[in-house]
Short mmCIF file of C-alpha atoms and ligand atoms in Angstrom, two decimals:
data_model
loop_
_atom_site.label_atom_id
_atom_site.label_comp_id
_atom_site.label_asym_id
_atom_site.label_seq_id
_atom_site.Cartn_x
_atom_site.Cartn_y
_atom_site.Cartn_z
CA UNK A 384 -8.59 -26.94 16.34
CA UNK A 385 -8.70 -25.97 12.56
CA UNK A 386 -7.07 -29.45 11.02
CA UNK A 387 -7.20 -33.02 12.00
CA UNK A 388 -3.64 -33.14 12.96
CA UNK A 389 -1.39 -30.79 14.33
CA UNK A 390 2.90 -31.26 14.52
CA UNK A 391 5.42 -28.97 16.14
CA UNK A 392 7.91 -28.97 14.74
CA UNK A 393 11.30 -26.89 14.05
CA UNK A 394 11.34 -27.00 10.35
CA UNK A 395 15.24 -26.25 9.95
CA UNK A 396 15.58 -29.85 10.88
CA UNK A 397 15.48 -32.15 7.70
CA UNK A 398 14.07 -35.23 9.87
CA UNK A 399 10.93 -33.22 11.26
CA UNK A 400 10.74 -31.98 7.00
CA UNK A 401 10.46 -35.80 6.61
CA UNK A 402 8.23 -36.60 9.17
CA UNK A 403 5.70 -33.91 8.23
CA UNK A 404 5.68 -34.78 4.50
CA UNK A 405 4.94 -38.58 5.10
CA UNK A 406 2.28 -39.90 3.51
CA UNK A 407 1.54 -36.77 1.58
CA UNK A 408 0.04 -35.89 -2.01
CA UNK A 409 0.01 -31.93 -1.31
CA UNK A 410 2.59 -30.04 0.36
CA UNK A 411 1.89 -26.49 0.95
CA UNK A 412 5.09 -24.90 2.43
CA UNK A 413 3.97 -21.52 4.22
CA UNK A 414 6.38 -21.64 7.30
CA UNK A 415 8.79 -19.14 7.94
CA UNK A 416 10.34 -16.70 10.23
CA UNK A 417 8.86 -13.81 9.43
CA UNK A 418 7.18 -10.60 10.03
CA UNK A 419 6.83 -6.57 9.37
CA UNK A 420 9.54 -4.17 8.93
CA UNK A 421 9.86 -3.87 13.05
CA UNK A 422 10.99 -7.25 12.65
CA UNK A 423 13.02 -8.28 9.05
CA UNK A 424 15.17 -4.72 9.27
CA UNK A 425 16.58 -5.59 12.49
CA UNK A 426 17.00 -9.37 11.62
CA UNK A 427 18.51 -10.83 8.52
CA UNK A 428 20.94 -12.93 9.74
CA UNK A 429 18.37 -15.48 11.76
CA UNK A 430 15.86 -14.39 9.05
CA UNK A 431 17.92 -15.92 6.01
CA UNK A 432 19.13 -19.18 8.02
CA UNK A 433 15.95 -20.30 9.12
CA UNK A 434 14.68 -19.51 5.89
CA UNK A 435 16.68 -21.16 4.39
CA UNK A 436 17.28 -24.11 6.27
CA UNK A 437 13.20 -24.70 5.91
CA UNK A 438 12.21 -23.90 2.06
CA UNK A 439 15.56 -26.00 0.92
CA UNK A 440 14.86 -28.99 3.40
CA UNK A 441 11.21 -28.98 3.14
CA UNK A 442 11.10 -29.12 -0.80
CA UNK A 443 14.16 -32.01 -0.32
CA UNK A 444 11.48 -33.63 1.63
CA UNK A 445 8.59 -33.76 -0.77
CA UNK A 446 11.10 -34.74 -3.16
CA UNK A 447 12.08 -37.91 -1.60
CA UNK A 448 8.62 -38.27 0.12
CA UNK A 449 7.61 -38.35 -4.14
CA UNK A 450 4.92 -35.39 -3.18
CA UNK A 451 2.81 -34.65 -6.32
CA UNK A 452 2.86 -30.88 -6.11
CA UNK A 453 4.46 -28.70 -3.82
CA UNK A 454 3.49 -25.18 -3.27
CA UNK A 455 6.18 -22.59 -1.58
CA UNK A 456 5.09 -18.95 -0.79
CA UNK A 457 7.46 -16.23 -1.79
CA UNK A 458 7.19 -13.04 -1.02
CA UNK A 459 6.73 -9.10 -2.52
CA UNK A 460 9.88 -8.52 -1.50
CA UNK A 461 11.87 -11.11 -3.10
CA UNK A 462 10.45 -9.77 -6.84
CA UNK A 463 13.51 -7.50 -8.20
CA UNK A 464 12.24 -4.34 -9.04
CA UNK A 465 12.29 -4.04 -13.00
CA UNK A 466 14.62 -1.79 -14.84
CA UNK A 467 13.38 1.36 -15.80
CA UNK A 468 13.15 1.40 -19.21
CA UNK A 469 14.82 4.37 -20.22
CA UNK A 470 15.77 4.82 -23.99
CA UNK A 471 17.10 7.48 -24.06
CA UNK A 472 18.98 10.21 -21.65
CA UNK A 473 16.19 11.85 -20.26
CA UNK A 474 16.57 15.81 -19.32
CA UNK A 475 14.90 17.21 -16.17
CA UNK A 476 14.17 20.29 -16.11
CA UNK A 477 13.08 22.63 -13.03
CA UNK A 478 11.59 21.32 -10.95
CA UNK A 479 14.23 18.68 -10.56
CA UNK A 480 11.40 15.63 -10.12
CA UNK A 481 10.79 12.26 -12.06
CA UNK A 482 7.68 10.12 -11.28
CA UNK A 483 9.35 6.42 -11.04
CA UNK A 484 6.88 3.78 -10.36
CA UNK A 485 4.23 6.11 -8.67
CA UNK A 486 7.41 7.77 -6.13
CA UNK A 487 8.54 10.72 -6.87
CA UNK A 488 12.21 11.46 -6.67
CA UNK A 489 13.43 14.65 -6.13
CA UNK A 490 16.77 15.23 -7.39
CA UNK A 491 19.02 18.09 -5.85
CA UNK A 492 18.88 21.47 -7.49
CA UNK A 493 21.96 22.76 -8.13
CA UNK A 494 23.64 26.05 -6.22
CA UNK A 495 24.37 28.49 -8.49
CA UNK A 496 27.84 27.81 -8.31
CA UNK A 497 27.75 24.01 -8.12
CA UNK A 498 27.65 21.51 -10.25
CA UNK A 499 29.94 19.48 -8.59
CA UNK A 500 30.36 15.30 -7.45
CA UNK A 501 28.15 15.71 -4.14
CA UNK A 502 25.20 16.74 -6.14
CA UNK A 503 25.95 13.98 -8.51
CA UNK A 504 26.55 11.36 -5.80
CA UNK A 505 22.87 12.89 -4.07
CA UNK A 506 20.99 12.31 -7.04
CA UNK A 507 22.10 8.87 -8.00
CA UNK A 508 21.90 7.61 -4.45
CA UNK A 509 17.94 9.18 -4.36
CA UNK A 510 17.76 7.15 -7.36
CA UNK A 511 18.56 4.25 -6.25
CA UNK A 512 16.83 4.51 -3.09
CA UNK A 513 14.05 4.10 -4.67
CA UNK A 514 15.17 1.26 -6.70
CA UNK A 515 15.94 3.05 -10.36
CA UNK A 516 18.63 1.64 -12.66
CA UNK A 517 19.29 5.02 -13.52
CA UNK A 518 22.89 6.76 -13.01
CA UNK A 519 23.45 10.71 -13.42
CA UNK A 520 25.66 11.23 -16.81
CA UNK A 521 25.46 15.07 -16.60
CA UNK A 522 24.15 17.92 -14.68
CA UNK A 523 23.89 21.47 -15.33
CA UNK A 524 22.46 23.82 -13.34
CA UNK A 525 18.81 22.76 -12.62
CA UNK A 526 19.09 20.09 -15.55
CA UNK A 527 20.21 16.77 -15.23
CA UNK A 528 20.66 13.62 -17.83
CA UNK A 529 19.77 10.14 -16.64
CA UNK A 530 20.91 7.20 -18.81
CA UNK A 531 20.25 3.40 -17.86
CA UNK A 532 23.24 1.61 -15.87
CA UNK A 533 25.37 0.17 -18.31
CA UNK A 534 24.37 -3.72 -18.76
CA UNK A 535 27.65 -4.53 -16.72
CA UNK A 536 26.82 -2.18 -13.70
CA UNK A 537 23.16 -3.51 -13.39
CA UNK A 538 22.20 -5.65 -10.10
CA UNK A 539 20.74 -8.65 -12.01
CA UNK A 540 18.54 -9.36 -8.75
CA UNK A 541 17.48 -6.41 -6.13
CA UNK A 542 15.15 -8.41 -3.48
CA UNK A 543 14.69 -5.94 -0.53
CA UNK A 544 16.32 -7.38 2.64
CA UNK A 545 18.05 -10.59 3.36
CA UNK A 546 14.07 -11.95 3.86
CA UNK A 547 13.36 -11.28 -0.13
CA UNK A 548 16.56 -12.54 -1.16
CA UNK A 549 16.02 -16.11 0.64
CA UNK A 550 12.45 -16.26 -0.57
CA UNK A 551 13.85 -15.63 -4.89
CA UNK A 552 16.67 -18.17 -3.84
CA UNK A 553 13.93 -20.23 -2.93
CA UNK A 554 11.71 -19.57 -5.32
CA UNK A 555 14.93 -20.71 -8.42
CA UNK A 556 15.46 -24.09 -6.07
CA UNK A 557 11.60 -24.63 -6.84
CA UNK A 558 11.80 -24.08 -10.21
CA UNK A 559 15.07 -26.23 -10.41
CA UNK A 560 13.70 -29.19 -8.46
CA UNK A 561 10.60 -29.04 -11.15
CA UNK A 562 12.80 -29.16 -14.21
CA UNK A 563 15.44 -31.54 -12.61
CA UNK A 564 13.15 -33.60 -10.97
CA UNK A 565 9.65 -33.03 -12.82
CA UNK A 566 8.24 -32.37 -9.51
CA UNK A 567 4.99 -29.81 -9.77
CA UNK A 568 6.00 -26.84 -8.32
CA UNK A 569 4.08 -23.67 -7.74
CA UNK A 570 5.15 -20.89 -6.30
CA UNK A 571 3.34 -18.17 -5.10
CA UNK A 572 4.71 -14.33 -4.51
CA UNK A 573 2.35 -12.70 -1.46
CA UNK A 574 1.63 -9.33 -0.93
CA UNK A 575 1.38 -8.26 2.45
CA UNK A 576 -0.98 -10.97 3.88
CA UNK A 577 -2.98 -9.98 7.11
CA UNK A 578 -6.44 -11.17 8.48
CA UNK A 579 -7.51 -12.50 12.19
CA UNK A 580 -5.41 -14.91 13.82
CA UNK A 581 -2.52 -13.09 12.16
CA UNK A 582 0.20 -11.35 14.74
CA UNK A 583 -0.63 -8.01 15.97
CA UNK A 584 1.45 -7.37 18.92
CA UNK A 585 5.01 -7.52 19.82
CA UNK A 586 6.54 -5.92 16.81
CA UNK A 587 6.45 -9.31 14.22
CA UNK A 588 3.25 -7.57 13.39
CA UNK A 589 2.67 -5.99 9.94
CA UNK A 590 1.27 -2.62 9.33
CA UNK A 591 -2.52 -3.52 8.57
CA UNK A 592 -3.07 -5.36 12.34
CA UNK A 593 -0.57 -2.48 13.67
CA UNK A 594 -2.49 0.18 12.46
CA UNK A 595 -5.84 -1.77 13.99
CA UNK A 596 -4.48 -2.23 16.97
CA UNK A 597 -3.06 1.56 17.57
CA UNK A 598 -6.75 2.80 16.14
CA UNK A 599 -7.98 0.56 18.98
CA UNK A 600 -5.34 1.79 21.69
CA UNK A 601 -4.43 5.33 20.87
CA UNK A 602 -5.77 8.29 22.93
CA UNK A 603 -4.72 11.67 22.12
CA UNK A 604 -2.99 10.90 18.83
CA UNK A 605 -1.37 8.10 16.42
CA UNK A 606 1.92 6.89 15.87
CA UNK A 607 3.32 5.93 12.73
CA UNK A 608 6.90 4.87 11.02
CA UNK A 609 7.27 7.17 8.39
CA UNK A 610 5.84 10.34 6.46
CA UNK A 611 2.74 8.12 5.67
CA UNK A 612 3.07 8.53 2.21
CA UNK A 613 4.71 5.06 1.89
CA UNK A 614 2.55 2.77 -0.84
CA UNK A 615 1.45 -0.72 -0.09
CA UNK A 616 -0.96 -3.11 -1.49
CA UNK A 617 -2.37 -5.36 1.38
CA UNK A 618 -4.10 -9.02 0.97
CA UNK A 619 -6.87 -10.40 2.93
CA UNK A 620 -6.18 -14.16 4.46
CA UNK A 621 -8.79 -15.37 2.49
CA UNK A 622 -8.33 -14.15 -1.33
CA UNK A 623 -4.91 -15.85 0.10
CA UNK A 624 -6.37 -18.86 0.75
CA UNK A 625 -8.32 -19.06 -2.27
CA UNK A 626 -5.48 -17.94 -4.73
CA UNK A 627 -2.71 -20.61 -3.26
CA UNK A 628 -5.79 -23.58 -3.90
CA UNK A 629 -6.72 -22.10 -7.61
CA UNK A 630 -2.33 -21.71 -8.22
CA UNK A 631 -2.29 -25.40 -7.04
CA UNK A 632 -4.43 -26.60 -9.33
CA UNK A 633 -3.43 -25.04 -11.78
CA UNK A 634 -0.29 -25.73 -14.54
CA UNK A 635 1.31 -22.73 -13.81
CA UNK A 636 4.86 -23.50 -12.44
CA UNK A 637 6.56 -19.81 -12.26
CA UNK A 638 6.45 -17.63 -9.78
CA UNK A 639 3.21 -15.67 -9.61
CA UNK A 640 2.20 -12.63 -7.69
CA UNK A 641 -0.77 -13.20 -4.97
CA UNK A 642 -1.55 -9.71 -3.89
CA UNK A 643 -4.23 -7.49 -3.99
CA UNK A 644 -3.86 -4.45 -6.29
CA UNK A 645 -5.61 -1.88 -4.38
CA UNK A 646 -2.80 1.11 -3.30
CA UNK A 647 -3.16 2.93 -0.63
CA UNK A 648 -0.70 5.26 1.08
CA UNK A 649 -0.36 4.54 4.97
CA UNK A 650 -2.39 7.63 6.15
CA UNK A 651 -5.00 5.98 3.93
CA UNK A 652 -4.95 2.95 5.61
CA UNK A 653 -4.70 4.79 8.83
CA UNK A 654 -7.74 6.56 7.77
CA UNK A 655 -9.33 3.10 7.36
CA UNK A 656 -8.79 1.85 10.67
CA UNK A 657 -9.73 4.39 12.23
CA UNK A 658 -13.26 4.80 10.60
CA UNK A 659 -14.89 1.70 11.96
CA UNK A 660 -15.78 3.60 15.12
CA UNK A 661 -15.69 6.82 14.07
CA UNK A 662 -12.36 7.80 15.29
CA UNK A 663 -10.34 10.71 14.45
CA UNK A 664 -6.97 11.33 15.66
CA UNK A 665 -4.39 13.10 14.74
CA UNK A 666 -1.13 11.03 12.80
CA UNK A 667 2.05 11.62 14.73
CA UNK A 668 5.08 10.68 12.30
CA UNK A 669 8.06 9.15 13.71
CA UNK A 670 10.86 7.50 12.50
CA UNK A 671 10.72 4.18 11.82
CA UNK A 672 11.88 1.03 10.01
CA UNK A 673 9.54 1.62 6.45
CA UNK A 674 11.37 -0.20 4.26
CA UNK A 675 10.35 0.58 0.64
CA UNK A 676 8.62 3.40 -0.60
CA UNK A 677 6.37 1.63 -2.78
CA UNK A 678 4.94 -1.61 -3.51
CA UNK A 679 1.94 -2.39 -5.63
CA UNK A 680 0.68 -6.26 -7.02
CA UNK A 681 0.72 -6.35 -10.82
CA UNK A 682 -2.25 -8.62 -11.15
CA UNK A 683 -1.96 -8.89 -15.09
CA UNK A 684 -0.31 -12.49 -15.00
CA UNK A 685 -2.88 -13.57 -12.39
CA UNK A 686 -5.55 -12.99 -14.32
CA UNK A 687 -4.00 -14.59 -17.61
CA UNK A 688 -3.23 -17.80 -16.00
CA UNK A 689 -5.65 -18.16 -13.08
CA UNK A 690 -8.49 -16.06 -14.40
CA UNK A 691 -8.60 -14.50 -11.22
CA UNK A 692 -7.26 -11.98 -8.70
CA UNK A 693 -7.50 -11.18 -5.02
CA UNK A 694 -11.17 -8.71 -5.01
CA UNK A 695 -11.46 -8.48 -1.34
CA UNK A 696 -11.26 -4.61 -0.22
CA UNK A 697 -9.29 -3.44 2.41
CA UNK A 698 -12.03 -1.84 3.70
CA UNK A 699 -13.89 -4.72 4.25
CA UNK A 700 -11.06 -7.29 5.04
CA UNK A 701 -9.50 -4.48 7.74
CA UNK A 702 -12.99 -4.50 9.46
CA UNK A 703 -12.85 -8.06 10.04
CA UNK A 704 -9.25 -7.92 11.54
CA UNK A 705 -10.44 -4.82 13.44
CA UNK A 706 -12.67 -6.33 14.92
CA UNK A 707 -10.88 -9.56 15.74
CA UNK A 708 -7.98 -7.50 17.50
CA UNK A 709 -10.81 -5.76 19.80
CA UNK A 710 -11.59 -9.36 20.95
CA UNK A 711 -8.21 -10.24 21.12
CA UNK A 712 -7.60 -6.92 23.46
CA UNK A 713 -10.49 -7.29 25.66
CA UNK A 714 -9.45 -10.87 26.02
CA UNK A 715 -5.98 -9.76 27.35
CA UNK A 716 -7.57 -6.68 29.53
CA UNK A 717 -5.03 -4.39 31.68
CA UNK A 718 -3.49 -0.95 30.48
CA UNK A 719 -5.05 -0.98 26.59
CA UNK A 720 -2.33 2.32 26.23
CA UNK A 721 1.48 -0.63 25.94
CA UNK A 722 -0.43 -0.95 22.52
CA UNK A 723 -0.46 2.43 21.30
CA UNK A 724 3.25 1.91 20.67
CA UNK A 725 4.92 -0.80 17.74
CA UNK A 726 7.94 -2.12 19.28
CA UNK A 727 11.13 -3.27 17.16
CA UNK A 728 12.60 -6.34 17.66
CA UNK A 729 15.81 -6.56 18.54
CA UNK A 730 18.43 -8.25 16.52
CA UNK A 731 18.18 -11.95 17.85
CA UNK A 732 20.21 -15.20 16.48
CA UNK A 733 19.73 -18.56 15.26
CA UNK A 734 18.01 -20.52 18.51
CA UNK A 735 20.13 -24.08 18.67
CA UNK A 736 18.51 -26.68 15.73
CA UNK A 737 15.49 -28.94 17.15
CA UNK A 738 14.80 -26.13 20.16
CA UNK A 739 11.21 -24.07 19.52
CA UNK A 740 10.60 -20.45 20.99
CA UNK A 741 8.89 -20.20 24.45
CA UNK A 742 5.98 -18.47 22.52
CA UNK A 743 5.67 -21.22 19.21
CA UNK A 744 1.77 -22.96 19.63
CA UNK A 745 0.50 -21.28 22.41
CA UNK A 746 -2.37 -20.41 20.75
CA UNK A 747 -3.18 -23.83 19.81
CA UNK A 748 -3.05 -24.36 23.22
CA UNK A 749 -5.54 -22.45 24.04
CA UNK A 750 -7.92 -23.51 21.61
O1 GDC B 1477 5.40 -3.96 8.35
P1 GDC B 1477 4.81 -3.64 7.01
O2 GDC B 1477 3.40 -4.02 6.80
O3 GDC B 1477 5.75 -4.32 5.94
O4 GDC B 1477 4.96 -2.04 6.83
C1 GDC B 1477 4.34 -1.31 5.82
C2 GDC B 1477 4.67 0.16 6.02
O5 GDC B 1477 3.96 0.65 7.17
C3 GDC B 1477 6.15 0.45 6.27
O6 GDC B 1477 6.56 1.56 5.52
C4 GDC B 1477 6.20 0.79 7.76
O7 GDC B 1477 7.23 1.69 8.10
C5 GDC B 1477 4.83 1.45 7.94
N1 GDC B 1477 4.43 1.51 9.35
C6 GDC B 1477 4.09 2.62 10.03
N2 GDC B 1477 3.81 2.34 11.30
C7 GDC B 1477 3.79 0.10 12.54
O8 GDC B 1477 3.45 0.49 13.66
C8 GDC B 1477 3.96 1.00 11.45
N3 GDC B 1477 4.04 -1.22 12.31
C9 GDC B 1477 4.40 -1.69 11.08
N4 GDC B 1477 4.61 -3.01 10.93
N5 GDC B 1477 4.58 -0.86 10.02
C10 GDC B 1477 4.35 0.46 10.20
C11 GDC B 1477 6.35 -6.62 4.23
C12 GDC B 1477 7.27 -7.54 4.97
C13 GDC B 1477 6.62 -8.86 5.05
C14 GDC B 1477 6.24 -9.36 3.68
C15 GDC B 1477 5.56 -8.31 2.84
C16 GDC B 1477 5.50 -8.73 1.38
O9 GDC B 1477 6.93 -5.39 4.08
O10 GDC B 1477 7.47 -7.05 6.25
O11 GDC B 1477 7.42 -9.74 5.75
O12 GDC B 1477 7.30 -9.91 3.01
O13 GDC B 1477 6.18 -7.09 2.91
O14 GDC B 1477 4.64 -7.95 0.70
P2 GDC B 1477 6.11 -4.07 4.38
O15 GDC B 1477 4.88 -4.02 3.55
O16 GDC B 1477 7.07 -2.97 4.24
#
């Protein structure tokens, strides 16, 4: 057991919010239902009630409970994307391309005889995939001009998935509840967080104990959602740890990112995982929930206000959680190949409030 006192509890419920809070200075909020993209793509509905239901109830607790600082954990994904700031129409020329925050877009090249909506529509919708606040004002033959979304058309807020847009919701409640209520709040914006004792089977998993686990598993080749060229930035449990502490004690109360800055494309990380025995296996691509095609941690604030950032490599932190998931598959024995494969999960509702999942604490059980 890894604290003096352990409560299950469904954290929906305002009572169990009050009960855990009692008698508290410190309330670190990191509870949520959660988990990679084979898990919040196929579940926003349960994934923004519970959500919900536990950051707003929890932080109502500490607030009547008169907590002294309360710290909530957003997420990457709730951060909009920024504008691109365009000032001007930009041309394209041949080859139709544009490097927006490290993706590159590639906008449809005109038929010779076409210059018509669909291409339009394709190019703006590529845009947009990819998160641009850009809209096509003209094309002509290979060229097209890009101009800014006028101020009226642009999304003030763009989280990715019902899970971001809970955790910025969140995230403005803090920051409310501190001005209304000069409560401390802190609130911290994580970036892919993965380490041992972090899920790695049964498709909550993210792609960092995924990837270890298929390394571990795979025989003849390697599955993967995606081209591989998706971006991530990935954060080991214990710069984690040692960010949310420094945050806390610190007098910063807006939201702050928490995430390593190190990039690497998923064949990189795949590359990773499988070095630490000297695999090599061939990447088989298939389709996938990948959710977006980028993501980095802009450590500049970090730095300013904490005078710190997350330094541990992925390297060195996915060796650790390598390792860990070995254990954790030798402990489990039987046919190693069920983990080759990530699994989605399948679109699941709201369990009735006060009721916990068959699986919740088991392995505090077994501790
Ligand atoms: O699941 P995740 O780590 O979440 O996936 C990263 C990328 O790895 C995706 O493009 C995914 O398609 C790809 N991928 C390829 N194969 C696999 O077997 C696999 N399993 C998984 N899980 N991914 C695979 C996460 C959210 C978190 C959290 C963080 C915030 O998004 O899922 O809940 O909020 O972001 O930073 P990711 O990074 O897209």
């Amino acid at each position: 057991m890894f604290c003096h006192e352990f409560i299950l509890a469904d954290l929906r419920v305002y009572d169990n919010c009050a009960k855990v809070v009692k008698g508290c200075e410190h309330v670190f909020n990191l509870a949520a239902d959660m988990g990679g993209m084979g898990f919040i793509q196929s579940n926003h509905g349960v994934i923004f009630y519970n959500n919900t239901m536990i950051s707003f109830n929890m932080l109502e607790a500490a607030r009547k409970e008169g907590v002294k600082r309360c710290v909530g954990g957003g997420a990457a994904v709730g951060a909009p994307p920024k504008p691109l700031l365009v000032a001007a129409p930009v041309s394209l020329c041949r080859p139709s391309q544009l490097l927006l925050r490290q993706q590159r877009v590639h906008l449809p090249r005109a038929r010779a005889d076409d210059d018509g909506p669909e291409r339009w529509a394709e190019g703006e919708r590529r845009l947009a995939r990819c998160g641009a606040w850009l809209r096509v004002v003209h094309t002509y033959r290979t060229r097209m001009s890009l101009l800014p979304h006028a101020p009226r058309r642009l999304p003030t807020r763009q989280p990715q998935d019902a899970y971001g847009l809970e955790k910025l919701a969140s995230e403005e409640l803090a920051k409310h509840y501190g001005k209304d209520f000069g409560m401390e709040t802190r609130i911290a914006r994580f970036h892919n967080i993965y380490g041992p004792y972090g899920t790695w089977k049964g498709g909550r998993e993210k792609a960092p104990a995924a990837f270890c686990r298929k390394a571990l598993t795979s025989a003849s080749e390697i599955e993967m959602w995606g081209d591989g060229l998706q971006t991530r930035s990935f954060t080991f449990i214990d710069d984690c740890v040692e960010g949310i502490l420094r945050l806390t004690k610190s007098d910063f109360a807006e939201p702050l990112n928490l995430g390593s800055d190190e990039m690497v494309s998923m064949n990189q990380m795949m590359e990773i995982a499988l070095s630490f025995e000297g695999k090599k296996l061939p990447i088989k691509h298939i389709p996938g929930p990948e959710g977006v095609r980028g993501r980095n941690s802009n450590n500049d604030l970090i730095k300013e206000k904490l005078g710190w950032a997350p330094s541990i490599s992925l390297a060195d932190g996915l060796k650790v959680t390598y390792f860990w998931i070995k254990e954790q598959l030798q402990k489990e024995g039987g046919d190693a190949a069920k983990y080759a494969h990530s699994t989605i999960v399948a679109t699941l509702a709201p369990m009735e409030l006060g009721a916990l999942r068959a699986s919740d604490a088991t392995e505090f059980e077994k501790k």
